[in-house]
Structure formats: structure tokens, C-alpha cells
Coordinates of N, CA and C and ligand atoms in Angstrom, one line a residue:
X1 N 16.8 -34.9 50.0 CA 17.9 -34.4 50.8 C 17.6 -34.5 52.3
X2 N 18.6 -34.9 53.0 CA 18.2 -35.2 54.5 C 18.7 -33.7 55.4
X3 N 18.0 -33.6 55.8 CA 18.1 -32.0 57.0 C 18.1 -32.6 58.5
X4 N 19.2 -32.2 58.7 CA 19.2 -32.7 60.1 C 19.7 -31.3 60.8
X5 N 19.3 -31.3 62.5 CA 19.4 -29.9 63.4 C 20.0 -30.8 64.4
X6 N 21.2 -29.8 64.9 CA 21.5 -30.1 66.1 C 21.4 -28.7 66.9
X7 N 20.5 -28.9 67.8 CA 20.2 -27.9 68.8 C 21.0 -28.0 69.9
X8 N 20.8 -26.6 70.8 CA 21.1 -26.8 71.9 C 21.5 -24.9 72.5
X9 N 22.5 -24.9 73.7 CA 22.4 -23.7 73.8 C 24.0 -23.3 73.5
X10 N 25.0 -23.7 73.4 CA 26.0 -23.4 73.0 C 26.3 -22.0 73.8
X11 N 26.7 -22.4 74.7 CA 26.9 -20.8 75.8 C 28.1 -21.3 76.5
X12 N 29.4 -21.4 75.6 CA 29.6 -20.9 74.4 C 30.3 -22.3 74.0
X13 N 30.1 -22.2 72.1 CA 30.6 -23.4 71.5 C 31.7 -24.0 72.3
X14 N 32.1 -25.2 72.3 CA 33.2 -25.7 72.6 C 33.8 -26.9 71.1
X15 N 34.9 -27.6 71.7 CA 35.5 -28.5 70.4 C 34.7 -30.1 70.5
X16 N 34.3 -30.0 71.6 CA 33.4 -31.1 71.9 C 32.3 -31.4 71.1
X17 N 30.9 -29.9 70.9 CA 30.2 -29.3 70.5 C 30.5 -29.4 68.9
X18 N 31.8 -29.0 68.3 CA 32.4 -28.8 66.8 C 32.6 -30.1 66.7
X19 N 33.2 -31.4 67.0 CA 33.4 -32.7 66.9 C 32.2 -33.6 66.4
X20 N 31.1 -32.9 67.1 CA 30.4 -33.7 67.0 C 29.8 -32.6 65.3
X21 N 29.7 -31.2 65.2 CA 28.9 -31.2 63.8 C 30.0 -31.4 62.9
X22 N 31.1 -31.6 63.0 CA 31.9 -32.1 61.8 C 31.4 -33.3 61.7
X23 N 31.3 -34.5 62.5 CA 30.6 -35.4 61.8 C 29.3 -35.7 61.7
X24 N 28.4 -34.9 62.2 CA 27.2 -35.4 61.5 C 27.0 -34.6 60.3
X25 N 28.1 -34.0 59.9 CA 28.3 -33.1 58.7 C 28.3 -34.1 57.8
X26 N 29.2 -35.0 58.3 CA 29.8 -36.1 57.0 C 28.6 -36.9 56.6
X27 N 27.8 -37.1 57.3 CA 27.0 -37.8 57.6 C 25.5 -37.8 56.3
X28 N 25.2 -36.1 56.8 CA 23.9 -35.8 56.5 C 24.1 -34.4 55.7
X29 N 23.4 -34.8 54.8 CA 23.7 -33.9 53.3 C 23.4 -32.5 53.5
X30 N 22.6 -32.0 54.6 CA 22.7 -30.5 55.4 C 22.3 -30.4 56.7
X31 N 23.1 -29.5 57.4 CA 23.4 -29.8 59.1 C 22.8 -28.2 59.6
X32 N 22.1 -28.0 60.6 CA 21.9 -26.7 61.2 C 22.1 -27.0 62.1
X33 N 22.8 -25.8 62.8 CA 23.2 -26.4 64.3 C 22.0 -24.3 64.4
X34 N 21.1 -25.3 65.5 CA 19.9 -24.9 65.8 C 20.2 -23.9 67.4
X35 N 20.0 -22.6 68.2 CA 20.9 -22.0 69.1 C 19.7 -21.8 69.8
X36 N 19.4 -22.3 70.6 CA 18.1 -21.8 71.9 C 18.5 -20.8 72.8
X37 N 17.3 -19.7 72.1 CA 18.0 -18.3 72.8 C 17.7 -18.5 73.9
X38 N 16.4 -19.2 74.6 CA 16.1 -18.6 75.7 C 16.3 -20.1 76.8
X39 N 16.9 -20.5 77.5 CA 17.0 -22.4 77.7 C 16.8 -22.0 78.9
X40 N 15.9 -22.6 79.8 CA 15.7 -23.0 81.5 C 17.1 -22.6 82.3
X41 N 18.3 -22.0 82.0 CA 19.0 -21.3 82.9 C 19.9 -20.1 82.1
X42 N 20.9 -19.8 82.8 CA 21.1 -18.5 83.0 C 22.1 -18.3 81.7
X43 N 22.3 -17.5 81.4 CA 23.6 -17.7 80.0 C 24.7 -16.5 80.1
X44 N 25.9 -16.9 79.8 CA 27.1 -16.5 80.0 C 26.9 -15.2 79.1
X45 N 26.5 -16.0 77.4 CA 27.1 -15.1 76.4 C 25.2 -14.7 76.0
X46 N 25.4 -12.9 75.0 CA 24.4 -13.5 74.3 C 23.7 -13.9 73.2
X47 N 22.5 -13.7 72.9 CA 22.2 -14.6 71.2 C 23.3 -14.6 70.3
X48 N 23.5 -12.7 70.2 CA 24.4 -12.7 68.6 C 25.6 -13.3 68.8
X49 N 26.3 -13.4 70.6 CA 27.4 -13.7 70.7 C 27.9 -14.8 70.1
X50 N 26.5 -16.2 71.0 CA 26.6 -17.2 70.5 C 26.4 -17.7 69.1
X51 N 25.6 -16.7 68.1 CA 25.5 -17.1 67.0 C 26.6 -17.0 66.4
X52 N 27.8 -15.8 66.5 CA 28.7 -15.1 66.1 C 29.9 -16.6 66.0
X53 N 29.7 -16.7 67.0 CA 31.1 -17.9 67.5 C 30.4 -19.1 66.7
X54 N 29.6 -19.6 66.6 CA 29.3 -20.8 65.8 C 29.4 -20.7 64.6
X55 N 28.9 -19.0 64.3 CA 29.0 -18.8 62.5 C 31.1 -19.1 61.7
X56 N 31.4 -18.6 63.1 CA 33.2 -18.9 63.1 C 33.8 -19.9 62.6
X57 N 33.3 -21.1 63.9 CA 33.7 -22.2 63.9 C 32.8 -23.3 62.6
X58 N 32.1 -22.8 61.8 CA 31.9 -23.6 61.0 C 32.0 -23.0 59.6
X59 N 32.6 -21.9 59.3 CA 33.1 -21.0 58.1 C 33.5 -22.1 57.2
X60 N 34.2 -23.3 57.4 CA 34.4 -24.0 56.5 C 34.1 -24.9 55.9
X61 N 32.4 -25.0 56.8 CA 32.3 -26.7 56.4 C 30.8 -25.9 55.8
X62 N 30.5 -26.5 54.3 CA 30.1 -26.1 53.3 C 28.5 -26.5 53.2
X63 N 28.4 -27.4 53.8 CA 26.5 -27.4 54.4 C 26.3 -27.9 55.9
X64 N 27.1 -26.9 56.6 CA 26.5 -26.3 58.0 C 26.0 -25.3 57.9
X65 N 24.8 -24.7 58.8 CA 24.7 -22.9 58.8 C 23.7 -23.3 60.1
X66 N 23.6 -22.3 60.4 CA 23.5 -21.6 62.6 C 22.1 -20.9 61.9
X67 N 20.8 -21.3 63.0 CA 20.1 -20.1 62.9 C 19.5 -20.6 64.3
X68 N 18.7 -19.4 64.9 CA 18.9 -19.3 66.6 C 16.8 -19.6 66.7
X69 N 16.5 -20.2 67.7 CA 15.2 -20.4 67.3 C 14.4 -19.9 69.1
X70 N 13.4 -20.0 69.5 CA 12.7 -20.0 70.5 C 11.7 -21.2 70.7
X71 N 11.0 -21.4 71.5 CA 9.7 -22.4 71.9 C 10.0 -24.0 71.6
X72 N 9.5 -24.6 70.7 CA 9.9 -26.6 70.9 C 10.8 -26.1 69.8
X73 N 11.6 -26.9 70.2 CA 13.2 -27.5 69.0 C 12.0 -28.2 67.6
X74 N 11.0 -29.3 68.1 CA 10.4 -30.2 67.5 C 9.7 -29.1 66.4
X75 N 8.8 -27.8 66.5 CA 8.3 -26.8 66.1 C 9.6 -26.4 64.9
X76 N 10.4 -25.8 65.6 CA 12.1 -25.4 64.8 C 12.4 -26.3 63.9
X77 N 12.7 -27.7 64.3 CA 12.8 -28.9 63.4 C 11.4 -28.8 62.2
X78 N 10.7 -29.1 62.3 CA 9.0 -28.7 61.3 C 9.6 -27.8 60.5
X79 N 9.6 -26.5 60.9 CA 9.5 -25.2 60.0 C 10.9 -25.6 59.0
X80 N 12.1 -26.1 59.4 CA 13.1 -26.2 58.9 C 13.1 -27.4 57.9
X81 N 12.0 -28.3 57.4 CA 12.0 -29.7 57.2 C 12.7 -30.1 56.8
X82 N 13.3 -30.2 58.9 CA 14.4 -31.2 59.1 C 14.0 -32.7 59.1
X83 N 14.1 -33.9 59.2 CA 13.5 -34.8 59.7 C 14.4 -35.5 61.0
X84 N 15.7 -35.2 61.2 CA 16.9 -35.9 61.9 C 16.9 -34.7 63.1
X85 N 16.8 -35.0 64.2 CA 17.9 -34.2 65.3 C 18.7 -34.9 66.0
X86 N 20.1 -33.8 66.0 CA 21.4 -34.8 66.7 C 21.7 -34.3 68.1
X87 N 21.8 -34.5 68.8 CA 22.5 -34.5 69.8 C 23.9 -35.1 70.5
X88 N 24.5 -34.9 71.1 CA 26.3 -35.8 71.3 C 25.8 -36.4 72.8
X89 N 26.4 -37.7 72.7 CA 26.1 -37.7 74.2 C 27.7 -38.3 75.1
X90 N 27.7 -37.6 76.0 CA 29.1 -37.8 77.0 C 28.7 -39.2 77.8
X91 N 29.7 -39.6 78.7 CA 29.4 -40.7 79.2 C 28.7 -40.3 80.7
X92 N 28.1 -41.0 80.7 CA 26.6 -40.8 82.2 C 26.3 -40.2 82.3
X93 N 26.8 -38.5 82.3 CA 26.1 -38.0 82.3 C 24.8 -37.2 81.5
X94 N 25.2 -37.4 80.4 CA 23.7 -37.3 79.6 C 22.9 -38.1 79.3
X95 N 22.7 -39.5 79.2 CA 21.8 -40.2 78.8 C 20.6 -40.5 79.4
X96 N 20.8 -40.1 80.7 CA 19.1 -40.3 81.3 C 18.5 -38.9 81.1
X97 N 19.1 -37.7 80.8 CA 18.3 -36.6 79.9 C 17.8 -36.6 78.7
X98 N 18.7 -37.4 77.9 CA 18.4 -37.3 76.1 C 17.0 -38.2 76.4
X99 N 17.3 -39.4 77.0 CA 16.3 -40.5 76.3 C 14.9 -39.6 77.0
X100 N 14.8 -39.0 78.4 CA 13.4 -38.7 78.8 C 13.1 -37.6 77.7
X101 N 14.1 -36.7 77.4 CA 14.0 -35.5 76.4 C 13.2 -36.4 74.8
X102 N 13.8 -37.3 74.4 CA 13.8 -38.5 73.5 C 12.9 -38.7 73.2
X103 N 12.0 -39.3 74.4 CA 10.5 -40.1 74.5 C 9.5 -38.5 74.3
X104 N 9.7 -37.8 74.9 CA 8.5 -36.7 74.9 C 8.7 -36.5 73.7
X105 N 9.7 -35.9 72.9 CA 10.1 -35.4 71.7 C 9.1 -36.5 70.5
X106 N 9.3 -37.7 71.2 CA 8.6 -38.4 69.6 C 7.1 -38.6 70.1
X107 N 6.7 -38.0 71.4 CA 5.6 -38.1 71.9 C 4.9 -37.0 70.7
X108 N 5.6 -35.8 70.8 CA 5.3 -34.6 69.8 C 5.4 -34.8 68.7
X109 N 6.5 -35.4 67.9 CA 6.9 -35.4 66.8 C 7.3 -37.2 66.4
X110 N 6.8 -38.1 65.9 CA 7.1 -38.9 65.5 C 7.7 -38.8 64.4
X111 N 7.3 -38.3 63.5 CA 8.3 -37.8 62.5 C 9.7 -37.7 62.8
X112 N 10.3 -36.7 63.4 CA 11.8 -36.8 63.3 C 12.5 -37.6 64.7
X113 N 13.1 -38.5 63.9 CA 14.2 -39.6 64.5 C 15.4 -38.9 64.5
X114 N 15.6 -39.6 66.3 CA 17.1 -38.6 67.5 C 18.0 -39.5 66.4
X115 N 19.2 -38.6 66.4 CA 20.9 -39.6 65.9 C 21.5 -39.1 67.1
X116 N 21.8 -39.6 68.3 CA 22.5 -39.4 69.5 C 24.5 -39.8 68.7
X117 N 25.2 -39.1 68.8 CA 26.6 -39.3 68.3 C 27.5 -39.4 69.7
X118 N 27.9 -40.3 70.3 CA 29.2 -40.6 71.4 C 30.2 -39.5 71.1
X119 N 30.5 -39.0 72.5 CA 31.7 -37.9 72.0 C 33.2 -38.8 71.7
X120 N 34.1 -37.8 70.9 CA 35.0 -38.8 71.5 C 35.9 -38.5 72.6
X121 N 36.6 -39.6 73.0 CA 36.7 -39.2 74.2 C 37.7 -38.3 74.9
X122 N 38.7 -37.9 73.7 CA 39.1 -36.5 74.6 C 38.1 -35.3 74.9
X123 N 36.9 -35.2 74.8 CA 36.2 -34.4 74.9 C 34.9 -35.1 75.7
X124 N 35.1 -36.1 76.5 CA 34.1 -36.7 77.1 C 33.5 -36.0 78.3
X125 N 34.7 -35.3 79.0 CA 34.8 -34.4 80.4 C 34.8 -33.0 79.7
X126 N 34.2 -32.2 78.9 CA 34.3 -30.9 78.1 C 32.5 -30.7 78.2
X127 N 32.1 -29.8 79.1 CA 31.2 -29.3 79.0 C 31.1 -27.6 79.7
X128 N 30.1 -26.9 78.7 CA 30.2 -25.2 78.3 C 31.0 -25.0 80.0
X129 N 29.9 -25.4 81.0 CA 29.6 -24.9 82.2 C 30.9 -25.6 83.6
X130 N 31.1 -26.5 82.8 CA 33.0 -26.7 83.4 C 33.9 -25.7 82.7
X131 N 33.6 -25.7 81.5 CA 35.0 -24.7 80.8 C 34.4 -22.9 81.3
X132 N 33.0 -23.0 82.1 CA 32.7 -21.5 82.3 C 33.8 -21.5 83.6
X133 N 34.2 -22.4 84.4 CA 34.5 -22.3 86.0 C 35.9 -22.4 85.6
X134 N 36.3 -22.8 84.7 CA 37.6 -22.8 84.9 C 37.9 -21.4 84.4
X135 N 37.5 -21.0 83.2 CA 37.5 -19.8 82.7 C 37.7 -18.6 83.3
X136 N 36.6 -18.6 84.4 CA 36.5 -17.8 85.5 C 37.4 -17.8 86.1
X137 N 38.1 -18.9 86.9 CA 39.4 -19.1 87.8 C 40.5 -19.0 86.9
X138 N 40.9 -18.6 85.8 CA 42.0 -18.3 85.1 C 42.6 -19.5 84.4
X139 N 42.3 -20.6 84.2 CA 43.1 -21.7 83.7 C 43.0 -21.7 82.2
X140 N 43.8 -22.4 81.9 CA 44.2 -22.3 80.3 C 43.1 -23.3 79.6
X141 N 42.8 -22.9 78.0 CA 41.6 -23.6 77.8 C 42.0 -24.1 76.6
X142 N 43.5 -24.1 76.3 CA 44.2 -24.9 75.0 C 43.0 -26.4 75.4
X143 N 43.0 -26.7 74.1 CA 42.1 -27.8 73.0 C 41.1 -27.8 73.8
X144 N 40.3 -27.4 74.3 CA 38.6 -26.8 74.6 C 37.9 -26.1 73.8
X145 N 38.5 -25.1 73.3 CA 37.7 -24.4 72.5 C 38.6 -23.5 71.6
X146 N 37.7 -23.3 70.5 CA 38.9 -22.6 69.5 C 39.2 -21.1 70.2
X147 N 40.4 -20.7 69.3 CA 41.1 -19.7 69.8 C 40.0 -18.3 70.6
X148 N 39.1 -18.2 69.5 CA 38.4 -17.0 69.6 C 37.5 -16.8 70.8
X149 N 37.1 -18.0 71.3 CA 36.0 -18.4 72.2 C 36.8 -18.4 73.3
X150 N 38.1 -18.9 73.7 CA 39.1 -18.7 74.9 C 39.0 -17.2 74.7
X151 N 39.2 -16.0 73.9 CA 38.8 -14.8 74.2 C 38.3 -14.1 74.9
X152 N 37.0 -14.9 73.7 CA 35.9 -14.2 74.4 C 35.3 -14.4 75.9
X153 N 35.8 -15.9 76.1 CA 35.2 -16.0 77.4 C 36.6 -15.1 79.0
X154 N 37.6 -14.8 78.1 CA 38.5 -14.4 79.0 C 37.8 -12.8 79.4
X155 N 37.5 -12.2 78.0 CA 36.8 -10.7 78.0 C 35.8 -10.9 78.6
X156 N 34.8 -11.7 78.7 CA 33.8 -11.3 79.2 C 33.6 -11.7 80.7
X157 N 34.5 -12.6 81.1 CA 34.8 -12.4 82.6 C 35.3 -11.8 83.1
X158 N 36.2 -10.8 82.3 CA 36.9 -9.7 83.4 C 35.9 -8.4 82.9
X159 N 35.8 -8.2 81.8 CA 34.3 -7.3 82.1 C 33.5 -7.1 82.5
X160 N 32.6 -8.6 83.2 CA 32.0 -8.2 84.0 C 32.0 -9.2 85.2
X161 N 32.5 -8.5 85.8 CA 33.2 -9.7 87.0 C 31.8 -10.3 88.0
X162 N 30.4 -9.1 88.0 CA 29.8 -10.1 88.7 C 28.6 -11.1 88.2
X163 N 29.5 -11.1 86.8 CA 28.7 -13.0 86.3 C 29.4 -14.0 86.6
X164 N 29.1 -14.5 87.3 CA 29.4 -16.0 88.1 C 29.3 -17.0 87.1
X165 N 30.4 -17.7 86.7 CA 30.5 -19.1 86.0 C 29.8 -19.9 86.7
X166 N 29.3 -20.1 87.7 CA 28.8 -21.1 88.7 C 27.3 -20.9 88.6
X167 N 26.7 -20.0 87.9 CA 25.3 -19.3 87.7 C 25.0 -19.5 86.7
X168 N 25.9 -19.4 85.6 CA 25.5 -19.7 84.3 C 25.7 -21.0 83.4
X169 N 25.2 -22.3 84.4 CA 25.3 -23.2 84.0 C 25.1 -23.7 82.5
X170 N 25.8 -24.5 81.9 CA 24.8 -25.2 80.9 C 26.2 -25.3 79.7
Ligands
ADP1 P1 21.8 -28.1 75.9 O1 21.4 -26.9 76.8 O2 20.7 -28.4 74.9 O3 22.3 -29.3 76.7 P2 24.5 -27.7 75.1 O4 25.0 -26.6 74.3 O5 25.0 -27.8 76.5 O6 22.9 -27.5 75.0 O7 24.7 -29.1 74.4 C1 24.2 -29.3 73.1 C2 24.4 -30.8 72.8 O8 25.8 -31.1 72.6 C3 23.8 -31.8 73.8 O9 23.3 -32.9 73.1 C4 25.1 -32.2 74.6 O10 25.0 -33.4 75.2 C5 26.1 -32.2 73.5 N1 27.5 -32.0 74.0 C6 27.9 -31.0 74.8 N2 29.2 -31.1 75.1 C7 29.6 -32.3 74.4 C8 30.9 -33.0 74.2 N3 32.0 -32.6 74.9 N4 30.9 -34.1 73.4 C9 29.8 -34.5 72.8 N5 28.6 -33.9 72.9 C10 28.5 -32.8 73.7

């Protein structure tokens, strides 16, 4: 059985994010989409939030399941014996991160081989920390993110008005 993790920080899921574990769903005979509580910047939502919304968005798909990890993904991946990690990658902007992320990663872990997945492309320009700014500035977030996540991110910017979308990149 192949285990594959797709990590990352999901602050907060998007349809871009869901696009891509639907198909590496199809793909790989069990999927964990892996939630880094603690990532190099600042976070909108928190752990349980983010776990909450992913546990949502994948109620249907029958070998996905969320569990939230700390320290190397590569460590996370081990304990889980995953051998596959996926990541999505957008156009320019991400690929000179994955591959340097890429090379260390198999520096640590030769064992598990990246499956990088192309977004597609209505969701090429869909990232958490553009949909935080618009969010913030009121604009509508039809086919960005499912219903519950436009919610939540509406609640939690007017609750607390001094978290800055612009701060909590990612
Ligand atoms: P990280 O902090 O690890 O970059 P993210 O939650 O921002 O976490 O992203 C997790 C993964 O999903 C990354 O590989 C990122 O490139 C990918 N991703 C984010 N948005 C999209 C999208 N719109 N289409 C495809 N992949 C995406």
C-alpha cells in the first residue's frame, strides 16, 4: 500500500489546496494531507481551526484523513510510513522553493520521492495569503474556497480586526 502526505500549512484550506488532494487521491491508495502547526510565519487561523476545515473538506473522500504534525515533514513522513510527499506547484512562483526544499529533503530522506502535481489552472493565481487580503478588504471569495472557509475567514476578520491579512502570510 502506497502512503503518500501532502503537507503544508493550510491557513486556511483553499479549492486549489482540495484540487490537488482529490487527485493525488485518485492516484495513491492513502493520502494524508499533513498540517504544520508551527511554519516560519504568522497564521491567520489556529491548529484545530485548520484541522477542522480540512477534516470538512475531505468528509468524502474515503482514504484521505488530516493529522497536524511539528519539526521535519521528512520525520512526519517516517513515523507515518509514508514513502510519497506531494506538493502542488503554481506557475513561477513556486518552483524555485519546492526544488531547493526538494534537494535538502532527499538530502535527509532518500527514501521518500516528491510527486509535485501542476495546479490547474483556474486555481493557478489562488494562494491562502492573496485570498487572506482580499478577505480582509471584503471581496467575494465564490470558487476560492468552499462555503465554510469564506465564513470563517469573514468571522475571523471582523472579530478581530487587528490581524492583518498582510501579516499573516502563507
Ligand atoms: P506551505 O506553507 O507549505 O507552502 P501551503 O498551505 O501554502 O503550505 O501550501 C501547501 C502546498 O500546496 C504547497 O505545495 C503549495 O505550493 C500548494 N498549493 C497552494 N496553493 C495551490 C494552488 N492554488 N494550486 C496548486 N497547489 C497549491
Amino acid at each position: 500500500m502506497t502512503v503518500a502526505i501532502y503537507p503544508g500549512s493550510f491557513d486556511p484550506i483553499t479549492n486549489g489546496h482540495l484540487d490537488v488532494i482529490k487527485r493525488a487521491s485518485s492516484v495513491f491508495d492513502k493520502l494524508i494531507v499533513g498540517i504544520y502547526e508551527n511554519p516560519d510565519k504568522q497564521l491567520l487561523f489556529t491548529i484545530e481551526e485548520r484541522i477542522a476545515m480540512v477534516e470538512e473538506a475531505i468528509a468524502n473522500l474515503r482514504n484521505v484523513c488530516v493529522k497536524s504534525y511539528r519539526g521535519l515533514t521528512v520525520e512526519f513522513i517516517h513515523k507515518l510510513k509514508g514513502t510519497i510527499m506531494i506538493r502542488g506547484l503554481r506557475a513561477n512562483s513556486d518552483f524555485e522553493r519546492e526544488f531547493e526544499m526538494a534537494l535538502m529533503n532527499k538530502k535527509l530522506a532518500p527514501d521518500i520521492e516528491l510527486v509535485c502535481l501542476m495546479t490547474s489552472s483556474q486555481y493557478q493565481f489562488l494562494s491562502s495569503s492573496l485570498l487572506k487580503e482580499v478577505a480582509a478588504l471584503g471581496g467575494r471569495l465564490e470558487g476560492m474556497v468552499p462555503k465554510y472557509v469564506a465564513a470563517a475567514l469573514k468571522k475571523k476578520l471582523s472579530t478581530n480586526p487587528r490581524v492583518s491579512a498582510r501579516k499573516s502570510r502563507g
